[in-house]
Every structure is written in C-alpha cells, then in structure tokens.
Coordinates of C-alpha atoms in Angstrom, one line a residue:
M28 CA -47.4 71.8 48.6
T29 CA -51.0 70.6 48.5
I30 CA -52.3 68.5 51.4
A31 CA -55.5 66.5 50.9
V32 CA -57.6 66.0 54.0
Y33 CA -60.0 63.0 53.4
L34 CA -63.0 62.5 55.7
R35 CA -65.5 59.7 55.6
V36 CA -68.5 58.5 57.7
S37 CA -70.7 55.6 56.8
K38 CA -74.4 55.3 57.0
E39 CA -74.1 53.3 60.3
G40 CA -72.5 56.4 61.8
G41 CA -69.9 56.0 64.5
D42 CA -67.3 58.7 64.1
S43 CA -68.4 62.2 62.9
I44 CA -67.1 64.4 60.1
V45 CA -66.5 67.3 62.6
N46 CA -64.4 65.1 64.9
Q47 CA -62.3 63.8 62.0
R48 CA -61.7 67.3 60.6
N49 CA -60.7 68.8 64.0
L50 CA -58.3 66.0 64.7
I51 CA -56.5 66.3 61.3
L52 CA -56.4 70.1 61.3
D53 CA -54.9 70.1 64.8
F54 CA -52.3 67.6 63.6
I55 CA -51.4 69.9 60.7
R56 CA -51.1 73.0 62.9
H57 CA -48.6 71.2 65.1
T58 CA -46.4 70.1 62.1
P59 CA -44.0 73.0 61.2
E60 CA -43.1 71.6 57.8
W61 CA -46.7 72.3 56.6
D62 CA -46.7 76.0 57.4
G63 CA -48.3 77.8 54.4
A64 CA -49.3 74.6 52.7
M65 CA -52.6 74.5 50.7
I66 CA -55.2 72.3 52.3
Q67 CA -58.0 70.8 50.2
E68 CA -60.8 68.8 51.9
F69 CA -62.6 65.8 50.4
C70 CA -65.6 64.4 52.3
D71 CA -67.8 61.4 51.7
D72 CA -70.8 61.5 54.0
G73 CA -72.8 58.3 54.3
C74 CA -70.5 56.1 52.1
S75 CA -69.2 52.6 52.9
G76 CA -65.5 52.1 52.9
R77 CA -65.9 48.6 51.4
N78 CA -65.5 50.1 47.9
F79 CA -63.9 53.1 46.2
D80 CA -67.0 54.1 44.2
R81 CA -67.3 57.2 46.4
P82 CA -67.6 60.7 44.8
A83 CA -65.0 62.5 47.0
V84 CA -62.4 59.7 47.0
A85 CA -62.8 59.4 43.2
K86 CA -62.1 63.1 42.8
L87 CA -59.1 62.8 45.2
L88 CA -57.6 59.9 43.3
K89 CA -58.0 61.7 40.0
L90 CA -56.0 64.7 41.3
V91 CA -53.4 62.3 42.7
K92 CA -52.9 60.7 39.3
E93 CA -52.7 64.2 37.7
G94 CA -49.8 65.0 40.2
R95 CA -51.8 67.8 41.9
I96 CA -51.8 66.1 45.4
S97 CA -48.6 65.4 47.2
C98 CA -49.9 64.3 50.6
I99 CA -53.1 62.7 51.9
I100 CA -54.0 62.7 55.6
V101 CA -56.8 60.6 57.2
K102 CA -57.8 60.0 60.7
D103 CA -57.0 56.3 60.4
L104 CA -56.7 53.8 57.5
S105 CA -60.3 52.6 57.9
R106 CA -61.5 56.1 56.8
F107 CA -59.6 55.8 53.5
G108 CA -61.1 52.3 53.0
R109 CA -62.0 49.0 54.5
N110 CA -61.3 46.7 51.6
Y111 CA -58.2 44.8 52.5
L112 CA -57.0 44.2 48.9
E113 CA -57.7 47.7 47.5
V114 CA -56.3 49.6 50.4
G115 CA -53.2 47.4 50.3
N116 CA -52.8 48.1 46.6
Y117 CA -52.9 51.9 47.1
L118 CA -50.6 51.7 50.2
F119 CA -47.8 49.6 48.8
R120 CA -48.0 50.1 45.0
V121 CA -50.0 53.1 43.7
F122 CA -49.0 55.8 46.2
P123 CA -45.3 54.9 46.4
S124 CA -45.0 54.8 42.5
L125 CA -46.6 58.2 42.3
G126 CA -44.6 59.7 45.1
V127 CA -47.6 60.5 47.3
R128 CA -47.3 60.5 51.0
L129 CA -50.1 59.0 53.1
I130 CA -50.6 59.7 56.8
A131 CA -53.0 58.0 59.2
V132 CA -53.0 60.0 62.4
N133 CA -54.5 57.6 64.9
D134 CA -52.6 54.6 63.4
H135 CA -49.3 56.6 63.7
Y136 CA -48.6 55.7 60.1
D137 CA -46.5 57.9 57.7
S138 CA -45.6 56.3 54.4
E139 CA -42.6 58.7 54.2
S140 CA -41.0 56.8 57.0
S141 CA -39.3 53.6 55.8
M142 CA -40.0 52.0 59.2
D143 CA -43.7 52.7 59.0
L144 CA -43.8 51.5 55.4
D145 CA -42.4 48.1 56.4
R146 CA -44.5 47.8 59.6
P147 CA -46.1 44.3 59.5
D148 CA -49.1 45.5 61.6
I149 CA -50.3 47.8 58.9
G150 CA -51.3 45.0 56.6
F151 CA -52.8 43.3 59.7
W152 CA -54.9 46.4 60.6
T153 CA -56.2 46.8 57.0
L154 CA -57.4 43.2 57.2
I155 CA -59.0 43.8 60.6
Y156 CA -60.9 46.9 59.2
D157 CA -62.1 44.7 56.3
M158 CA -63.4 42.0 58.6
Y159 CA -65.0 44.4 60.9
S160 CA -66.8 46.1 58.1
R161 CA -68.1 42.8 56.8
D162 CA -69.3 41.8 60.3
L163 CA -71.0 45.1 60.8
S164 CA -72.8 44.9 57.5
V165 CA -74.1 41.4 58.4
K166 CA -75.3 42.7 61.8
V167 CA -77.1 45.7 60.4
R168 CA -78.7 43.6 57.7
N169 CA -80.0 41.1 60.2
A170 CA -81.3 43.9 62.5
L171 CA -83.2 45.4 59.5
Y172 CA -84.5 41.9 58.6
V173 CA -86.0 41.4 62.1
K174 CA -87.6 44.9 62.0
A175 CA -89.0 44.3 58.5
Q176 CA -90.7 41.1 59.6
R177 CA -92.6 43.1 62.3
G178 CA -93.8 45.4 59.5
D179 CA -91.6 48.4 60.5
Y180 CA -90.5 50.7 57.8
V181 CA -86.7 50.6 57.6
G182 CA -86.0 52.8 54.5
A183 CA -84.0 56.0 54.7
F184 CA -86.7 57.9 52.9
A185 CA -90.5 57.4 52.8
P186 CA -91.7 56.4 49.4
Y187 CA -93.4 59.1 47.2
G188 CA -96.9 59.6 48.6
Y189 CA -95.9 59.0 52.2
R190 CA -94.0 60.7 55.0
K191 CA -92.4 59.4 58.1
D192 CA -94.3 59.6 61.3
T193 CA -92.6 62.2 63.5
A194 CA -93.5 60.1 66.6
D195 CA -92.2 56.8 65.2
K196 CA -89.5 56.8 62.5
N197 CA -90.3 53.1 61.7
R198 CA -93.9 54.1 60.6
I199 CA -95.1 55.9 57.5
L200 CA -98.2 58.0 57.0
P201 CA -99.9 59.3 53.8
D202 CA -98.6 62.7 52.6
P203 CA -101.9 64.4 51.5
A204 CA -100.5 66.3 48.5
A205 CA -98.4 63.5 47.0
A206 CA -101.0 60.9 47.9
R207 CA -103.5 62.6 45.7
T208 CA -101.2 62.3 42.7
V209 CA -100.6 58.6 43.5
R210 CA -104.4 57.9 43.6
R211 CA -104.9 59.7 40.3
M212 CA -102.2 57.6 38.6
F213 CA -103.8 54.4 39.8
R214 CA -107.2 55.6 38.6
L215 CA -105.8 56.5 35.1
A216 CA -104.1 53.1 34.9
A217 CA -107.3 51.3 35.9
D218 CA -109.1 53.1 33.1
G219 CA -106.6 51.8 30.6
W220 CA -104.4 54.8 30.1
P221 CA -100.9 53.8 29.0
T222 CA -98.0 54.8 31.2
I223 CA -96.4 57.0 28.6
R224 CA -99.6 59.0 28.4
I225 CA -99.9 59.3 32.2
A226 CA -96.3 60.6 32.3
R227 CA -97.1 63.3 29.6
I228 CA -100.2 64.5 31.5
L229 CA -98.2 64.9 34.7
N230 CA -95.5 66.8 32.8
E231 CA -98.0 69.1 31.0
E232 CA -99.7 69.9 34.4
Q233 CA -96.2 70.5 35.9
V234 CA -96.8 68.0 38.7
L235 CA -93.6 67.8 40.8
T236 CA -91.7 64.5 40.3
P237 CA -90.8 62.4 43.4
M238 CA -87.3 64.0 43.3
Q239 CA -88.6 67.5 43.0
Y240 CA -91.2 66.9 45.7
K241 CA -88.5 65.8 48.1
Q242 CA -86.4 68.8 47.4
A243 CA -89.4 71.1 47.9
Q244 CA -90.0 69.4 51.3
G245 CA -86.5 70.4 52.3
F246 CA -84.7 67.1 52.2
G247 CA -81.0 67.8 52.6
R248 CA -79.6 65.2 50.2
T249 CA -76.9 66.8 48.1
S250 CA -77.0 64.5 45.1
W251 CA -79.8 62.5 43.4
N252 CA -79.6 59.6 41.0
C253 CA -80.9 61.4 37.9
V254 CA -79.6 62.3 34.4
Q255 CA -80.5 66.0 34.3
E256 CA -81.0 68.6 37.0
T257 CA -84.3 69.4 35.3
N258 CA -86.2 66.3 36.3
F259 CA -89.5 65.1 34.6
W260 CA -92.0 62.2 34.7
T261 CA -91.1 59.2 32.6
P262 CA -93.0 55.9 31.9
E263 CA -90.4 54.1 34.0
T264 CA -91.2 56.3 37.1
V265 CA -95.0 55.7 36.5
I266 CA -94.5 51.9 36.2
K267 CA -92.4 51.9 39.4
I268 CA -95.1 53.6 41.4
L269 CA -97.9 51.5 39.9
R270 CA -96.1 48.2 40.7
D271 CA -95.4 49.2 44.3
E272 CA -97.7 47.3 46.7
R273 CA -96.8 49.5 49.6
Y274 CA -99.5 52.0 48.4
A275 CA -102.1 49.3 49.2
G276 CA -100.9 49.2 52.9
T277 CA -98.4 46.3 52.5
A278 CA -94.9 46.6 53.9
V279 CA -92.4 45.2 51.4
Y280 CA -88.7 44.6 52.2
G281 CA -85.9 42.8 50.4
R282 CA -86.7 43.5 46.7
K283 CA -83.1 44.0 46.0
K284 CA -79.8 42.9 47.7
R285 CA -76.2 43.7 47.3
K286 CA -74.0 41.0 45.9
E287 CA -71.2 41.9 48.3
P288 CA -71.1 44.1 51.4
G289 CA -70.2 47.7 50.5
K290 CA -70.7 47.3 46.8
S291 CA -73.1 49.7 45.1
R292 CA -74.4 47.2 42.5
Q293 CA -77.6 45.5 43.5
E294 CA -79.5 42.5 42.0
L295 CA -83.3 41.9 42.0
V296 CA -84.7 39.3 44.4
K297 CA -87.4 36.9 43.4
K298 CA -90.8 37.9 44.7
K299 CA -91.3 34.7 46.7
D300 CA -88.2 35.7 48.8
W301 CA -89.5 39.2 49.7
I302 CA -90.7 40.1 53.2
T303 CA -94.3 41.3 53.0
V304 CA -96.5 42.3 55.9
Q305 CA -100.2 43.1 55.2
N306 CA -101.9 46.2 56.6
A307 CA -98.6 47.4 58.1
H308 CA -99.4 51.1 57.4
P309 CA -102.3 53.2 56.2
A310 CA -103.1 52.5 52.5
I311 CA -103.4 55.2 49.8
I312 CA -105.3 53.0 47.4
T313 CA -107.5 49.9 47.8
K314 CA -106.3 46.4 47.0
E315 CA -108.8 46.3 44.1
E316 CA -107.3 49.4 42.6
F317 CA -103.8 47.9 42.9
R318 CA -105.0 44.7 41.2
Q319 CA -106.6 46.6 38.3
A320 CA -103.3 48.5 37.7
Q321 CA -101.4 45.2 37.6
Q322 CA -103.8 44.0 34.9
M323 CA -103.1 47.0 32.8
L324 CA -99.3 46.5 33.3
R325 CA -99.3 42.9 32.2
G326 CA -97.6 43.8 28.9
C327 CA -95.0 46.1 30.5
K328 CA -91.7 44.4 31.2
E329 CA -90.1 45.3 34.5
R330 CA -86.6 46.6 34.0
G331 CA -84.0 44.0 35.1
R332 CA -86.5 41.1 35.1
T333 CA -86.2 40.1 31.5
G334 CA -84.0 37.1 32.3
K335 CA -80.7 36.5 30.5
N336 CA -80.2 39.1 27.7
K337 CA -77.4 38.7 25.2
N338 CA -77.8 42.2 23.8
P339 CA -74.3 43.8 24.3
L340 CA -75.9 47.3 23.9
L341 CA -78.4 46.8 26.8
Y342 CA -78.8 50.1 28.7
K343 CA -75.7 51.5 26.9
V344 CA -77.4 53.6 24.2
R345 CA -78.1 57.1 25.4
C346 CA -79.6 60.2 23.9
G347 CA -77.0 63.0 23.5
V348 CA -79.6 65.7 24.2
C349 CA -81.6 64.6 27.3
G350 CA -79.1 62.0 28.5
H351 CA -81.7 59.2 29.0
A352 CA -81.3 55.7 27.8
M353 CA -82.8 55.0 24.5
V354 CA -85.6 52.4 24.1
R355 CA -85.2 49.4 21.9
G356 CA -88.2 48.6 19.7
G357 CA -89.2 46.5 16.7
K358 CA -89.0 42.7 16.4
K359 CA -88.2 41.9 12.8
H360 CA -86.1 45.1 12.3
P361 CA -85.1 46.3 15.8
Y362 CA -84.1 49.9 16.4
Y363 CA -83.3 52.4 19.1
M364 CA -85.1 55.6 19.7
C365 CA -85.5 58.3 22.4
T366 CA -89.0 58.3 23.9
V367 CA -88.5 61.5 25.9
P368 CA -90.2 63.6 23.3
L369 CA -93.3 61.5 23.8
V370 CA -93.6 62.7 27.4
T371 CA -92.2 66.2 27.3
D372 CA -91.4 68.9 24.8
R373 CA -88.5 70.2 26.9
Y374 CA -85.7 68.7 24.8
A375 CA -85.0 68.6 21.1
C376 CA -84.0 65.0 21.1
P377 CA -83.2 63.1 17.9
K378 CA -86.3 61.7 16.3
E379 CA -84.5 59.2 14.1
R380 CA -84.8 55.4 14.6
I381 CA -81.3 53.9 14.8
P382 CA -81.2 50.4 13.3
V383 CA -79.6 48.0 15.8
E384 CA -77.6 46.1 13.1
E385 CA -76.1 49.4 11.7
L386 CA -75.3 50.6 15.2
L387 CA -73.6 47.3 16.1
D388 CA -71.6 47.3 12.9
V389 CA -70.2 50.8 13.6
V390 CA -69.4 50.0 17.2
C391 CA -67.7 46.7 16.4
T392 CA -65.7 48.3 13.6
D393 CA -64.3 50.9 16.0
L394 CA -63.5 48.2 18.6
G395 CA -61.8 46.2 15.8
Q396 CA -59.5 49.1 15.2
Q397 CA -58.7 49.2 18.9
I398 CA -57.8 45.5 18.8
M399 CA -55.6 46.0 15.8
V400 CA -53.8 48.8 17.6
C401 CA -53.3 46.9 20.8
V402 CA -52.8 43.3 19.6
D403 CA -50.5 41.5 17.2
W404 CA -53.4 39.8 15.4
Q405 CA -51.2 37.6 13.2
K406 CA -49.6 36.2 16.3
V407 CA -53.0 35.3 17.8
Q408 CA -53.9 33.6 14.5
R409 CA -50.7 31.5 14.5
E410 CA -51.2 30.4 18.1
K411 CA -54.8 29.4 17.3
K412 CA -53.6 27.3 14.3
R413 CA -50.8 25.7 16.5
C414 CA -53.4 24.6 19.1
Q415 CA -55.6 23.1 16.4
A416 CA -52.6 21.2 15.1
I417 CA -52.0 19.8 18.5
D418 CA -55.7 18.7 18.7
H419 CA -55.4 16.9 15.3
A420 CA -52.3 15.0 16.5
A421 CA -54.0 13.8 19.6
A422 CA -57.1 12.7 17.7
A423 CA -54.9 10.7 15.2
K424 CA -53.1 9.0 18.1
T425 CA -56.4 8.0 19.7
L426 CA -57.7 6.7 16.4
A427 CA -54.6 4.5 15.9
K428 CA -55.1 3.0 19.4
L429 CA -58.7 2.2 18.6
R430 CA -57.9 0.5 15.3
K431 CA -55.2 -1.6 17.0
A432 CA -57.7 -2.7 19.6
Y433 CA -60.2 -3.7 16.9
A434 CA -57.5 -5.8 15.1
E435 CA -56.7 -7.6 18.4
Q436 CA -60.4 -8.4 18.8
E437 CA -60.4 -10.0 15.3
H438 CA -57.4 -12.1 16.2
E439 CA -59.0 -13.3 19.4
L440 CA -62.1 -14.3 17.4
Q441 CA -59.9 -16.4 15.1
E442 CA -58.2 -18.1 18.0
L443 CA -61.6 -18.8 19.7
Y444 CA -62.8 -20.5 16.5
E445 CA -59.7 -22.7 16.3
K446 CA -60.3 -23.8 19.9
L447 CA -63.8 -24.8 19.0
V448 CA -62.6 -26.8 15.9
F449 CA -60.0 -28.7 18.0
E450 CA -62.6 -29.2 20.7
H451 CA -60.6 -27.3 23.3
I452 CA -63.9 -25.6 24.3
S453 CA -67.5 -26.6 24.1
P454 CA -70.0 -24.9 21.7
T455 CA -71.7 -23.3 24.7
E456 CA -68.5 -21.7 25.9
Y457 CA -67.6 -20.7 22.3
K458 CA -71.0 -18.9 21.9
A459 CA -70.7 -17.0 25.2
A460 CA -67.1 -15.9 24.5
K461 CA -67.9 -14.9 20.9
M462 CA -70.8 -12.7 22.1
G463 CA -68.5 -10.8 24.5
L464 CA -65.9 -10.2 21.8
L465 CA -68.5 -9.1 19.2
S466 CA -70.0 -6.7 21.7
R467 CA -66.6 -5.2 22.4
Q468 CA -65.9 -4.9 18.7
K469 CA -69.1 -3.1 18.2
E470 CA -68.2 -0.5 20.8
L471 CA -64.8 0.0 19.2
C472 CA -66.3 0.4 15.8
E473 CA -68.7 3.1 17.0
Q474 CA -65.9 5.0 18.7
I475 CA -63.8 4.8 15.5
R476 CA -66.8 6.1 13.4
Q477 CA -67.4 9.1 15.8
L478 CA -63.7 10.1 15.9
Q479 CA -63.5 9.9 12.1
S480 CA -66.6 12.0 11.7
E481 CA -65.2 14.7 14.1
S482 CA -61.8 14.6 12.3
R483 CA -63.6 15.3 8.9
K484 CA -65.5 18.2 10.5
H485 CA -62.2 19.6 11.9
G486 CA -60.6 19.2 8.5
M487 CA -63.4 21.3 6.9
R488 CA -63.0 24.0 9.6
D489 CA -59.3 24.0 9.0
C490 CA -59.9 24.6 5.3
D491 CA -62.3 27.5 6.1
Y492 CA -59.8 28.9 8.7
N493 CA -56.9 28.8 6.3
C494 CA -59.1 30.7 3.7
R495 CA -59.9 33.4 6.3
L496 CA -56.4 33.6 7.7
S497 CA -55.4 36.0 5.0
V498 CA -58.5 38.1 5.4
S499 CA -58.9 38.6 9.2
D500 CA -61.8 41.1 9.2
Q501 CA -64.3 38.4 10.2
E502 CA -62.0 37.1 13.0
I503 CA -61.6 40.7 14.3
R504 CA -65.4 41.2 14.1
E505 CA -66.0 38.1 16.2
A506 CA -63.5 39.1 18.8
A507 CA -65.0 42.6 18.9
E508 CA -68.5 41.2 19.5
A509 CA -67.2 38.9 22.3
M510 CA -65.5 41.8 24.1
L511 CA -68.1 44.5 23.5
T512 CA -70.1 44.0 26.7
D513 CA -67.1 44.4 28.9
L514 CA -65.3 47.2 27.0
L515 CA -68.2 49.5 25.8
K516 CA -69.3 52.0 28.4
E517 CA -72.0 53.8 26.3
V518 CA -73.0 55.0 22.9
V519 CA -74.3 58.6 22.8
I520 CA -76.7 59.4 19.9
Y521 CA -77.0 63.0 18.7
P522 CA -79.5 64.6 16.2
G523 CA -78.6 63.7 12.6
C524 CA -77.7 60.1 13.5
R525 CA -74.3 61.3 14.8
L526 CA -72.9 59.1 17.6
Q527 CA -70.1 59.0 20.0
M528 CA -68.6 55.8 21.5
I529 CA -67.3 56.0 25.0
W530 CA -65.0 53.1 26.0
Q531 CA -63.9 51.8 29.4
N532 CA -60.3 52.1 28.2
Q533 CA -60.8 55.6 26.7
D534 CA -57.6 57.2 28.0
P535 CA -55.1 54.6 26.9
L536 CA -56.8 54.2 23.6
E537 CA -56.7 57.9 22.8
T538 CA -52.9 57.8 23.4
A539 CA -52.5 54.7 21.2
K540 CA -54.6 56.3 18.4
A541 CA -53.1 59.8 18.7
D542 CA -51.6 59.7 15.2
G543 CA -54.2 60.3 12.5
A544 CA -57.2 59.8 14.9
E545 CA -60.6 60.9 13.6
D546 CA -63.2 62.9 15.5
A547 CA -65.0 60.8 18.1
A548 CA -68.4 61.4 16.5
V549 CA -69.3 59.4 13.5
Q550 CA -72.2 59.3 11.2
I551 CA -74.7 56.5 10.6
T552 CA -76.2 56.7 7.1
H553 CA -79.5 55.0 6.2

C-alpha cells in the first residue's frame, strides 16, 4: 500500500511544513493497519490553495490517475485546496470513482467511512475555507497597496541591480556588481544599440543573467520560470530592464494583477492605474538616461500590450532545440523563426523561416482529422440545414403578414376616398388621414423590401451550402480554425522544418487514433 502525505503552506504563512509533517506521521504511526506501508511525501511550499496549478499536487494527482496511490492524508481539507468547487469535485466524484481514500486528520474526515462521506458539514467547511482564502487575499492585497503608496518595496525579490536593505526589508539599495551591468545596458541603448545586439554582447562576455546572478547570490528558490537550465540573455530580458522605471529611483507597483484570487494567470494593467512614487529609493541611472532608452525602444512592442490579437498561434510556436518561443516576422509574407542564434551560439536551432500560412494549413489539417474522429460530421451538417430551414419558414411567415397589412392599408385608402366623394368627411380631414395611411404604407413597403433582399441572400447561401455539403473539407477547415486557439497547446519546430503538434486533448486523441496513427512529427515542404 502506498500512502501519499500532502503538505502545503501558502505565501502568507500560517501553518508550517514541519508541523504538518509531524502531525501526519504521528497519525500514521498510531494506525496499525498502515504498518509497513510505503509513504511518499508531496510538498508545495509558498503555493495558494485557490487553484490546483501546483507542482506537487499535479504530480500527486497524476500518480492517483495511474493507480499508484491508494490513500492521501492531509492535515485538513484546506491544505488540499481552498477552491470550493474543485475540492468538492475531487472529494465526491474523482476520488470515489478511482477508489482512492482521503483522510483529513484535524477535520476527522475519512472517505472510507460512509458516515464521514455523507457528513453535511464537509461541504460547509470546504465553502468556509474558500471564503476565508478569498477574504485573506483581499486583506493582503489591500495591505500591500497601502505600503506601495508610501513608496515601500513590497516584492518578494529585489529587481536585478538591487538588493534588499538588511535593516529594512521594505527598502532596496543598489547592488554594485549588477548595477554596473544595468548602467552599461542603458548607455548602449542610449547610443542606439539594438536590444538583440546588447543581448549578444552580454552573452559573449558571459555576464550572468538575472536568474544566474540570484543563484550565485545564494537565493534558495528551487524552481525558476525559464525554458532551459542553461540560461542566457535574450532581447526580451533586455527590453524588460530598459523599460523598468525603478532603475531611475521610482517605486512602481500594480503593473499586473490576477484575474481571480489564487489563479496564476495575470493580466497587464494600464499605466495610468499603476502606483508610482518618485525618488522612493536610490537610483542606478538618471531620469535622462531612462528617457533616452525609451526613445530607442519606441519601435519595440511590449509583450502582452499589442491589443486584441486574432493570431491562433500566438506564443504557441516553439523551437525544438532551445525551447524558446519563435518570433513572427514579415508583413506581406509572415513567417516564424528562432532568434536565439542571433544572441548566442550555444544551440543549433533551426535556421529555416516557417511560412505562417503553411504552418496553419498543417495544424488545421491535423485538427480536422481529430474532428472527423470525434464528431459525426454529417449529423452536424444535417442539424445546420434543419436550423436554416426553420429560419426560412419564419421569414416567409413574417413576409406574408407584412403583405397582408399593406393590402389592408390599400383598402382603407379606397374607403377614405369614398367618404370624401359622398361628403362624409371634409377635404382637410381626408388629406390628414391620407398622409397617415401613406406613411404607414411606406414603412411596410420598406420592411417588405428588406426582408425579400435578406431572403434572396439566404437562398444564395443555401445553394452554396448544398454544393459544399457533399465536400465537407472547407466546413471542417472553418471549424478547425475556430477551435484552434482553445485546443492547440503548442507547435514545436525542429531542424529540417519538422514539426510536432501538442494538443490539450493529447491523451484521449492518441487513444482514438491508435489504429494507423502516423508519427507525431510531420514535414513542411517549401
């Protein structure tokens, strides 16, 4: 039997990993049925329970789905997660269906007990944990907001070029070694050097990157947000530093915000909504040097600030050698290429330019095959035609009503004229009434004309639709393009224009395409 011990502590602190571990191990020692059981520990340090995008819990759930974990023990349900809906889904659906036992020591909960499984307070407590987490997030954010308005530094790490003041954790001071590199970068930018050339110079001189510099300084962070362990300077890193006003002595807070408490995804905030405090800490560069750098960067688009982008391949095309996202270039004939060879000779990245149209064609063709495997396409077509037939019937019914109303107006005009002839109404009354009827007739005539025009257009589309019904490749292509953004995870490009498509639904798709499936890597030919 394998028992999974799951431990978690958030950034806000509270309980400690050591206390949780001691509590659970003591509970296991006093349970005779677990004598000789294998114990495997999973720990997320500094992770919010509001989401399940945590390294250790993801590894744990993967082993659970593979059938390699039979029991999970946590201190309490809030350690497993604080999202009411997701925790409830695992408690009452996922774990019971997989035959996995969950024990929360302090909540006196054991899913193997039918009485515990049906306890009404369990759902209540998961809701309370969720609400507490949301409330705590709001309080922490408000406290940081107040400190930022005073000019205090509230980040977990000092930005590259600075270090935290040992006497005051809310104050940063220049780090002499890194600050020299920052000053040099701003001087090169002010002299007109492009960011890609600055990055190459730093790589050639083997200047430590911000990540490498932090590691050399002894920071204990176990994982870093980077593609390769062998890190190097990139134009994006250079641009990020050159755009950072903090190097001119200005405290900046609130450039990004989370859409929802606990979620990892962040969105950029408009500059007018940032909190900025001038002269909050010692500057590394002058404000004039910062202004000159911004002048040089005018042509560089800041990542994430390009507005709405309809490109379904945005940030999804990666180099299979270095792992970095490929850059899109060209206006008339757009293409993707890896720019890493322009800044370092460390990797043998593909040098080919991949035309966007050819890449989209290959990706959509593959997705179209998935659609044909998973969907009864002819059934979809028949349903679409049935809905169009309903629309035509409704339009014909409306047109008949309008024509009937127009005929009634004609009849009323005839009766009005007869009343004038037999002197039942005066000429003035006749003229006023006639103007009203003619105005109404004009409105009806316009409505009839518009509806007839729309019906003719629908008729043409029906004709085109019927022609394409027997050849559904175009329909499949349109459906594939519409779903591409949500279903495509990434496209990996290897030397020789070989590419591999990775889908969000990769596992079920491989099962469905098991018979006669081709190799995942395909070739783009020019």
